[in-house]
Short mmCIF file of N, CA and C in Angstrom, two decimals:
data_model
loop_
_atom_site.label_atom_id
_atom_site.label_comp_id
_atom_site.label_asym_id
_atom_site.label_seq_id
_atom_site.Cartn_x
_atom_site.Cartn_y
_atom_site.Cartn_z
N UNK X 1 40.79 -15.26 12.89
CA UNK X 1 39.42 -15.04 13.32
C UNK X 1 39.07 -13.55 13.31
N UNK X 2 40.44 -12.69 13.57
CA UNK X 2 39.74 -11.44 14.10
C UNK X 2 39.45 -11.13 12.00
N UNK X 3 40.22 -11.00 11.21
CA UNK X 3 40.42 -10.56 9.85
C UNK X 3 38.60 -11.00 9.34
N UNK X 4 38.47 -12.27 9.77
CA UNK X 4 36.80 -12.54 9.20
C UNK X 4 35.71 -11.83 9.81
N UNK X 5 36.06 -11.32 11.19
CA UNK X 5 35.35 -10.56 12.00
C UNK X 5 35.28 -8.94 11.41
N UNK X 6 36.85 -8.44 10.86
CA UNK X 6 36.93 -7.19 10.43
C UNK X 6 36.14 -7.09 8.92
N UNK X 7 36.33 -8.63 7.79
CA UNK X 7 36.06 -8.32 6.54
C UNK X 7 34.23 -8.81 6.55
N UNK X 8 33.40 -9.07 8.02
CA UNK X 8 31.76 -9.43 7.76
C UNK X 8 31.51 -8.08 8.33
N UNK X 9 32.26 -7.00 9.17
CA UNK X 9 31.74 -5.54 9.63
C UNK X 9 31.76 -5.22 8.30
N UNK X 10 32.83 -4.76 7.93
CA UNK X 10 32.96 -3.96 6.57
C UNK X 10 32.28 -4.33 5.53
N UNK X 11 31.87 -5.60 5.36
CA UNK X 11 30.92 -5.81 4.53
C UNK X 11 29.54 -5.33 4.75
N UNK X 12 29.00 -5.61 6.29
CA UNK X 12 27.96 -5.01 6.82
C UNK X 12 27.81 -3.79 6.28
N UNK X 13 29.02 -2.99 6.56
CA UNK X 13 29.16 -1.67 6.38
C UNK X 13 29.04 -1.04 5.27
N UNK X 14 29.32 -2.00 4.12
CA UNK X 14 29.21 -1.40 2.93
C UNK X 14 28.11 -1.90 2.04
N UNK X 15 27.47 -3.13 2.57
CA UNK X 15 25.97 -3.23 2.04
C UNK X 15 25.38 -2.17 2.59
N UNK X 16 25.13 -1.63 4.02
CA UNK X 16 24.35 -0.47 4.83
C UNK X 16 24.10 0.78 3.56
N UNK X 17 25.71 0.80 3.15
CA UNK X 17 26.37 2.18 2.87
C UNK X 17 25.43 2.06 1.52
N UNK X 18 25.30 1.08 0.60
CA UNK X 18 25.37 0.59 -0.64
C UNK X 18 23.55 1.49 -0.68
N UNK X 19 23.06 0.44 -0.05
CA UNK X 19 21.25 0.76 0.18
C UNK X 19 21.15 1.76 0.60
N UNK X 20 21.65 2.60 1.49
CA UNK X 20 21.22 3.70 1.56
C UNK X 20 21.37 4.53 0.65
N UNK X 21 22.59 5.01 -0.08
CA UNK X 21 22.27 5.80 -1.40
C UNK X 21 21.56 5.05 -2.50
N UNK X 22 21.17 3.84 -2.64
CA UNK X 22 20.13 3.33 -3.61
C UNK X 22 18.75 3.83 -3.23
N UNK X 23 18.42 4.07 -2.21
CA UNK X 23 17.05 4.22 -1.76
C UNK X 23 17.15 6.15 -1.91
N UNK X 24 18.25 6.67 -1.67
CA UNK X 24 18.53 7.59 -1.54
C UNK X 24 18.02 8.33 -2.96
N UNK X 25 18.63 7.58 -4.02
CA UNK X 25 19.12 7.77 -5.37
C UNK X 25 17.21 7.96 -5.30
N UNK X 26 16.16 6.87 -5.18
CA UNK X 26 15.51 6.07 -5.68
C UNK X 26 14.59 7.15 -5.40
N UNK X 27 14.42 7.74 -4.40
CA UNK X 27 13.76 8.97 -3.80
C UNK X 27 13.92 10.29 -4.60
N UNK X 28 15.38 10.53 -4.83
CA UNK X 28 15.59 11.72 -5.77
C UNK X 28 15.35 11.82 -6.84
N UNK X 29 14.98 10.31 -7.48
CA UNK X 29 14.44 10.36 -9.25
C UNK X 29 13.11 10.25 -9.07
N UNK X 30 12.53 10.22 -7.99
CA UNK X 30 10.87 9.63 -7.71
C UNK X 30 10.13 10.90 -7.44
N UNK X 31 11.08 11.75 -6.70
CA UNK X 31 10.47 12.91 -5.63
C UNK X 31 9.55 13.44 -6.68
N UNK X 32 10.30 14.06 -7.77
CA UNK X 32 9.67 15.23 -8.33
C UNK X 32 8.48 14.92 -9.31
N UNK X 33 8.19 13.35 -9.58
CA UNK X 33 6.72 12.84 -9.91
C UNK X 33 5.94 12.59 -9.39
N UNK X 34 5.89 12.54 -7.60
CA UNK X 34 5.24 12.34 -6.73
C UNK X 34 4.12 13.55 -6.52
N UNK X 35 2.82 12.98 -6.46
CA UNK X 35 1.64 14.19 -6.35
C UNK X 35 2.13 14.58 -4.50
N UNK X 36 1.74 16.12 -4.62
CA UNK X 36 1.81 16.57 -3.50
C UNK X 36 0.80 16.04 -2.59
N UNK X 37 1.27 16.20 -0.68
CA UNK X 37 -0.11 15.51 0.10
C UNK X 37 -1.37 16.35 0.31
N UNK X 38 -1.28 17.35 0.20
CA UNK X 38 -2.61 18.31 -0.35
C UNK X 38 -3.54 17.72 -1.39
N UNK X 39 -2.55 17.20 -2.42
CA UNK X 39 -3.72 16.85 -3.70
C UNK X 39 -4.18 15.14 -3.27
N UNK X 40 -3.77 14.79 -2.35
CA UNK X 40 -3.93 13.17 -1.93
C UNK X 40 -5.40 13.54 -1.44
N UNK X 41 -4.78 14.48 -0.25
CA UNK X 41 -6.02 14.33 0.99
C UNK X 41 -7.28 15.20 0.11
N UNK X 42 -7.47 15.57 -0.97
CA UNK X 42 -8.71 16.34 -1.49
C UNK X 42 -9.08 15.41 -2.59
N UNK X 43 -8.63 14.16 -2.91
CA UNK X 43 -9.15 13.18 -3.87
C UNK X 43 -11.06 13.15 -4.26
N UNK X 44 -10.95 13.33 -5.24
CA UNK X 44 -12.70 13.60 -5.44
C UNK X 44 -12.71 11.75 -5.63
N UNK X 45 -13.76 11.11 -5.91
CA UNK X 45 -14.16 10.22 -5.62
C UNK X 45 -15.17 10.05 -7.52
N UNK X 46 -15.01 8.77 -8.06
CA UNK X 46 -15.89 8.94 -9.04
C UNK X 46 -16.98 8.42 -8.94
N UNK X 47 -18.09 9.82 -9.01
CA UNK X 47 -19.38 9.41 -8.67
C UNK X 47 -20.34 8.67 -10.10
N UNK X 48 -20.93 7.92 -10.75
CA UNK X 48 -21.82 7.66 -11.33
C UNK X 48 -22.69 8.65 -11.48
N UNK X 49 -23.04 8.91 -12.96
CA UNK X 49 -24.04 10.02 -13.30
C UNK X 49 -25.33 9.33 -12.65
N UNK X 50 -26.45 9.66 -12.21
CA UNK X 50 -27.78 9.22 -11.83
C UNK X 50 -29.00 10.04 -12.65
N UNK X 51 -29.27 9.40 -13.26
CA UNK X 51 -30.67 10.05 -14.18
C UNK X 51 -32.05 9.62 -13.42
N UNK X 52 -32.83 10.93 -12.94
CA UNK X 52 -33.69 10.18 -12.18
C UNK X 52 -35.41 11.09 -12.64
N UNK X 53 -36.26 10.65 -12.31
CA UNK X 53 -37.89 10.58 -13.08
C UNK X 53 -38.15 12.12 -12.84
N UNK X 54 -39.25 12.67 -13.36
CA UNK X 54 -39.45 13.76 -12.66
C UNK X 54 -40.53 13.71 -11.30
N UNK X 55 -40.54 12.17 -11.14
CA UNK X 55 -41.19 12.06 -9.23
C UNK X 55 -40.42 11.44 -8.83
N UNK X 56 -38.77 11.82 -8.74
CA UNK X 56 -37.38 11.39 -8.10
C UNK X 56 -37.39 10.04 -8.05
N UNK X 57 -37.70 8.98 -8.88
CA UNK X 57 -37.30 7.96 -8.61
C UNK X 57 -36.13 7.72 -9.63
N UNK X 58 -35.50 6.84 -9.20
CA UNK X 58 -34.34 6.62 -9.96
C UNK X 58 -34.25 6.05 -10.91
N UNK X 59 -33.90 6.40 -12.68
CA UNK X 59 -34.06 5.54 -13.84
C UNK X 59 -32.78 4.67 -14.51
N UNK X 60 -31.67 5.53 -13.87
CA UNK X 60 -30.56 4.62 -14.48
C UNK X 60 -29.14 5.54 -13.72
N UNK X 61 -28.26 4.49 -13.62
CA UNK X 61 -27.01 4.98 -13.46
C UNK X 61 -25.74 4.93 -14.66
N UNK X 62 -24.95 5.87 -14.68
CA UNK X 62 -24.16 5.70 -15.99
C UNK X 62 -23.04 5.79 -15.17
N UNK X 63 -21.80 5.51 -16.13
CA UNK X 63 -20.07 5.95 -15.07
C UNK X 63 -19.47 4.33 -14.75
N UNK X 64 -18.67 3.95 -14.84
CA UNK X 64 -17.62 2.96 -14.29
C UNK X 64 -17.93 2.31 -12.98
N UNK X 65 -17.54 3.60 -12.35
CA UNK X 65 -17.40 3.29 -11.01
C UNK X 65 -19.05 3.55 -10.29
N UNK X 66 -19.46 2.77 -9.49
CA UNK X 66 -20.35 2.70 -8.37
C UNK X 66 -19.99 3.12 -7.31
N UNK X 67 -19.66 4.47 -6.87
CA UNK X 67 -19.15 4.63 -5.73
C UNK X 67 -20.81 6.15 -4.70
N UNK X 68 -20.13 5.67 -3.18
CA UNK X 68 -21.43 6.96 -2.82
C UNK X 68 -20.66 7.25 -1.91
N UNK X 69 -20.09 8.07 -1.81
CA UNK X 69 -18.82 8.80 -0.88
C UNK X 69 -19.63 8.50 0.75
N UNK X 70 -19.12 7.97 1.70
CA UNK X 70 -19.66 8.02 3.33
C UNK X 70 -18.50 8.69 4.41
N UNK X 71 -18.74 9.19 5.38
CA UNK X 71 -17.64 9.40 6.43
C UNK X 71 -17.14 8.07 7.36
N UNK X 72 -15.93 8.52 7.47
CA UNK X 72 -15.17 7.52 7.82
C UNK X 72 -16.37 6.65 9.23
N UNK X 73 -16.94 7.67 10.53
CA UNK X 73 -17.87 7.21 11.13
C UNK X 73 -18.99 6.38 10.60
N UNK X 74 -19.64 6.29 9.79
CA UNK X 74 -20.51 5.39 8.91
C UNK X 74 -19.80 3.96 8.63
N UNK X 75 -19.13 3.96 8.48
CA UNK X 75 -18.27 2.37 8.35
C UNK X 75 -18.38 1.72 9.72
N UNK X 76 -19.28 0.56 9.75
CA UNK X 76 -19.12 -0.45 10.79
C UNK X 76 -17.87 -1.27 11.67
N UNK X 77 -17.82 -1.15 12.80
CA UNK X 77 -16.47 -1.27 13.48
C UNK X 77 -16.20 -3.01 13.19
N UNK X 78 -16.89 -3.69 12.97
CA UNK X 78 -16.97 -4.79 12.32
C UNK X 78 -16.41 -4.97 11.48
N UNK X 79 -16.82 -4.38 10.18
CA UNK X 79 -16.35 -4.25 8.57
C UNK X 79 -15.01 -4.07 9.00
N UNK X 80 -14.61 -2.90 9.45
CA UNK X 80 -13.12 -2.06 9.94
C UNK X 80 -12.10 -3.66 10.11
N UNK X 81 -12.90 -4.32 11.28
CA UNK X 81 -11.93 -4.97 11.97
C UNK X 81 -11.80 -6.55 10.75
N UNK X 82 -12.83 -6.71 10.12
CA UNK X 82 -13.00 -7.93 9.01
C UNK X 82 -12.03 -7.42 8.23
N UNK X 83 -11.60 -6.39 7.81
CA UNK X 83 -11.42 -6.03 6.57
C UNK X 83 -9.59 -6.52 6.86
N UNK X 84 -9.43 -5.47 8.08
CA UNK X 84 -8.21 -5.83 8.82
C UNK X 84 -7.83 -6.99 8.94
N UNK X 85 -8.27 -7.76 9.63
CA UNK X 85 -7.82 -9.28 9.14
C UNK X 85 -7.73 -10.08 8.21
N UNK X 86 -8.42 -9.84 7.29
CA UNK X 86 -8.19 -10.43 6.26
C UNK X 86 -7.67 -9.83 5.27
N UNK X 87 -6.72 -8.56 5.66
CA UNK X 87 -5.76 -7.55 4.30
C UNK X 87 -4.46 -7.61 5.19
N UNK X 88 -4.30 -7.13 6.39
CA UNK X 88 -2.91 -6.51 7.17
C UNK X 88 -3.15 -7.01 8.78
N UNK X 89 -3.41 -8.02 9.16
CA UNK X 89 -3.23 -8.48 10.58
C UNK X 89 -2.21 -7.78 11.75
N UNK X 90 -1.27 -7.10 10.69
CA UNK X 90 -0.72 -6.56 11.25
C UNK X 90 -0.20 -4.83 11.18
N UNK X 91 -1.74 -4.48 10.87
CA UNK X 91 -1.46 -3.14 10.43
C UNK X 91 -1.33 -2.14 11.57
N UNK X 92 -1.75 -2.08 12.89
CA UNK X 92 -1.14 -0.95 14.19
C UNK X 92 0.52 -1.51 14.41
N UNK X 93 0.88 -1.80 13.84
CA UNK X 93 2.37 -2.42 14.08
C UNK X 93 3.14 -2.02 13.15
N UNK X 94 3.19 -1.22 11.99
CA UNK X 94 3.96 -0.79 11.08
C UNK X 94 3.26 0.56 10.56
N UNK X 95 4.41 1.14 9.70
CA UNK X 95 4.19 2.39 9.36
C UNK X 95 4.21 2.57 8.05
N UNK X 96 2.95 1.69 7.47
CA UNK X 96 3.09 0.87 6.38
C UNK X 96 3.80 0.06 5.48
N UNK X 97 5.29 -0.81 5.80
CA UNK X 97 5.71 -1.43 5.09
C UNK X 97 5.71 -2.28 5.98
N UNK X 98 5.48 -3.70 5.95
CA UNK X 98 5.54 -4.68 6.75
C UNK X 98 6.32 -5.79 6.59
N UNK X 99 8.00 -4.99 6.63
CA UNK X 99 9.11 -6.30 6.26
C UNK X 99 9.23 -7.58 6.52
N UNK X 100 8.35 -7.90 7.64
CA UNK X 100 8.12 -9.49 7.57
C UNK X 100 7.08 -10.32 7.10
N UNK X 101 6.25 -9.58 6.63
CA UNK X 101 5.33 -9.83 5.31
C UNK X 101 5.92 -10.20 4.05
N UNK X 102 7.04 -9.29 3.56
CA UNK X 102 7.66 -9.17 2.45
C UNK X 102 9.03 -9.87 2.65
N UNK X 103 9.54 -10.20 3.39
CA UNK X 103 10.60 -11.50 3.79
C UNK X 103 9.67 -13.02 3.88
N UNK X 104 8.83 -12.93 4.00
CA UNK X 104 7.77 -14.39 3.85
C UNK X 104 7.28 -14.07 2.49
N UNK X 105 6.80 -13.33 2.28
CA UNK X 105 6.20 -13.38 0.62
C UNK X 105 7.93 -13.65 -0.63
N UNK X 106 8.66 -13.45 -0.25
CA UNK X 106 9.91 -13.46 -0.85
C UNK X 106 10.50 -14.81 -0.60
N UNK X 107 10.26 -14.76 0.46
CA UNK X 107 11.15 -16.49 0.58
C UNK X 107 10.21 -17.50 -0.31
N UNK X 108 8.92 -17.51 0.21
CA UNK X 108 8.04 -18.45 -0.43
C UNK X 108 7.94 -18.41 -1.68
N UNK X 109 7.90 -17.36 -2.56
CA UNK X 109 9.04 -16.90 -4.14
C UNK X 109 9.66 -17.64 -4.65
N UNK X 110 10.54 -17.66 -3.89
CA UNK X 110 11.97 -18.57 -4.34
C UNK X 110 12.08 -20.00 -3.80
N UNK X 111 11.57 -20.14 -2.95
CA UNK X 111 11.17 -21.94 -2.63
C UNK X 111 10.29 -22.39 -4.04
N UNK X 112 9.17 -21.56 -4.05
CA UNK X 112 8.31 -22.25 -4.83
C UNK X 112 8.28 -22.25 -6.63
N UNK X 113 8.91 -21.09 -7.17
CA UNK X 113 9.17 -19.85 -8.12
C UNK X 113 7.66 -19.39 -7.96
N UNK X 114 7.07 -19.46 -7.62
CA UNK X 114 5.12 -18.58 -7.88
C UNK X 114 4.99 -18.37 -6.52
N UNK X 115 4.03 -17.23 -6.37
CA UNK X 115 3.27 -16.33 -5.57
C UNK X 115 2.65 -17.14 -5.41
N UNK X 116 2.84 -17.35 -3.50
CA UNK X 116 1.95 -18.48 -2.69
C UNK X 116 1.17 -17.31 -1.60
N UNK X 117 1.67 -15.94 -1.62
CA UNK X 117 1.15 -15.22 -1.01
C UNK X 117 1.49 -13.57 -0.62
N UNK X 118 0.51 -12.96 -1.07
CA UNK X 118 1.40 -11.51 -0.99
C UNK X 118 1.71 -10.61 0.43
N UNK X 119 2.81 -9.72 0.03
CA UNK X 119 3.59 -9.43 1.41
C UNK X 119 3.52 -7.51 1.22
N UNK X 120 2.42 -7.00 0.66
CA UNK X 120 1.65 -6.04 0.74
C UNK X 120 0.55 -5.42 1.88
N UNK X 121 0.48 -4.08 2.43
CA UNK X 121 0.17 -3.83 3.65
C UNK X 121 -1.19 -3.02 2.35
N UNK X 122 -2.07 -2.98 3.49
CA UNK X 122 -3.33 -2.28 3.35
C UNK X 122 -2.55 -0.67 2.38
N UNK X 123 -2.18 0.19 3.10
CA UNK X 123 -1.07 0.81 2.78
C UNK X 123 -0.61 1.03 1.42
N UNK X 124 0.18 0.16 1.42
CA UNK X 124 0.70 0.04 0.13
C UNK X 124 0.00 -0.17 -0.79
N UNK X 125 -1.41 -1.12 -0.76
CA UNK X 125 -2.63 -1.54 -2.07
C UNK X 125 -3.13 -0.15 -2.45
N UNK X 126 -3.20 0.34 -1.49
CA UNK X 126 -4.07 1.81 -1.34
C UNK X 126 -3.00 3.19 -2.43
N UNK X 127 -1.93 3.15 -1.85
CA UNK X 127 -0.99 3.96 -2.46
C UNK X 127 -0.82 3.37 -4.30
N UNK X 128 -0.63 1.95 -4.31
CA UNK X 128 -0.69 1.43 -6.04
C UNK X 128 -1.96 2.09 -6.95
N UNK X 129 -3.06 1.57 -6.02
CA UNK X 129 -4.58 1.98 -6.51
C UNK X 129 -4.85 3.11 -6.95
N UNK X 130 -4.18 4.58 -6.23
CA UNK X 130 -4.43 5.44 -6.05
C UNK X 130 -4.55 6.23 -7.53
#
């Protein structure tokens, strides 16, 4: 009993050991493509060209994106809290990775083979998008 007790530590011990220099590794080949957080937090936003009359009314918009930059205060505490529930229910509770999101999105994986539901934090959509 004690030998199965010594060879599930050491195993513990050496999966621990294993992941940490994988994540380790995973960081040191990642670091140096990673944009700095200076250039995060100054993200310009793509505005749509606006062509407008010469008695300012508006004649057309050009550009991809539809976006009109607002401060974070302008967003309805409503919207905030809708948005929240229905992306990360559990987003004041993690520090953006939400391992039991991603242990349910994983199991249900492999029960089912197809995506019955994703195990992605607000967070993380935001960081892919970016």
């Amino acid at each position: 009993m004690i030998r199965l007790l010594k060879f599930i530590w050491w195993s513990c011990v050496a999966v621990f050991c294993g992941l940490l220099l994988s994540f380790s590794g995973a960081f040191l080949y990642l670091s140096p493509t990673l944009p700095s957080v200076e250039s995060l937090r100054l993200v310009q936003l793509q505005i749509p060209l606006r062509v407008y009359s010469s008695d300012a009314k508006l004649i057309a918009e050009f550009g991809e994106m539809r976006r009109s930059p607002i401060r974070f205060d302008e967003i309805p505490k409503e919207f905030i809290s809708a948005l929240l529930a229905a992306e990360d229910d559990n987003f004041a509770n993690h520090y953006g990775v939400d391992v039991t999101s991603l242990m349910r999105a994983a199991t249900q994986l492999l029960k089912s083979g197809q995506i019955q539901s994703g195990g992605s934090t607000i967070t993380m959509q935001v960081a892919k998008n970016f």
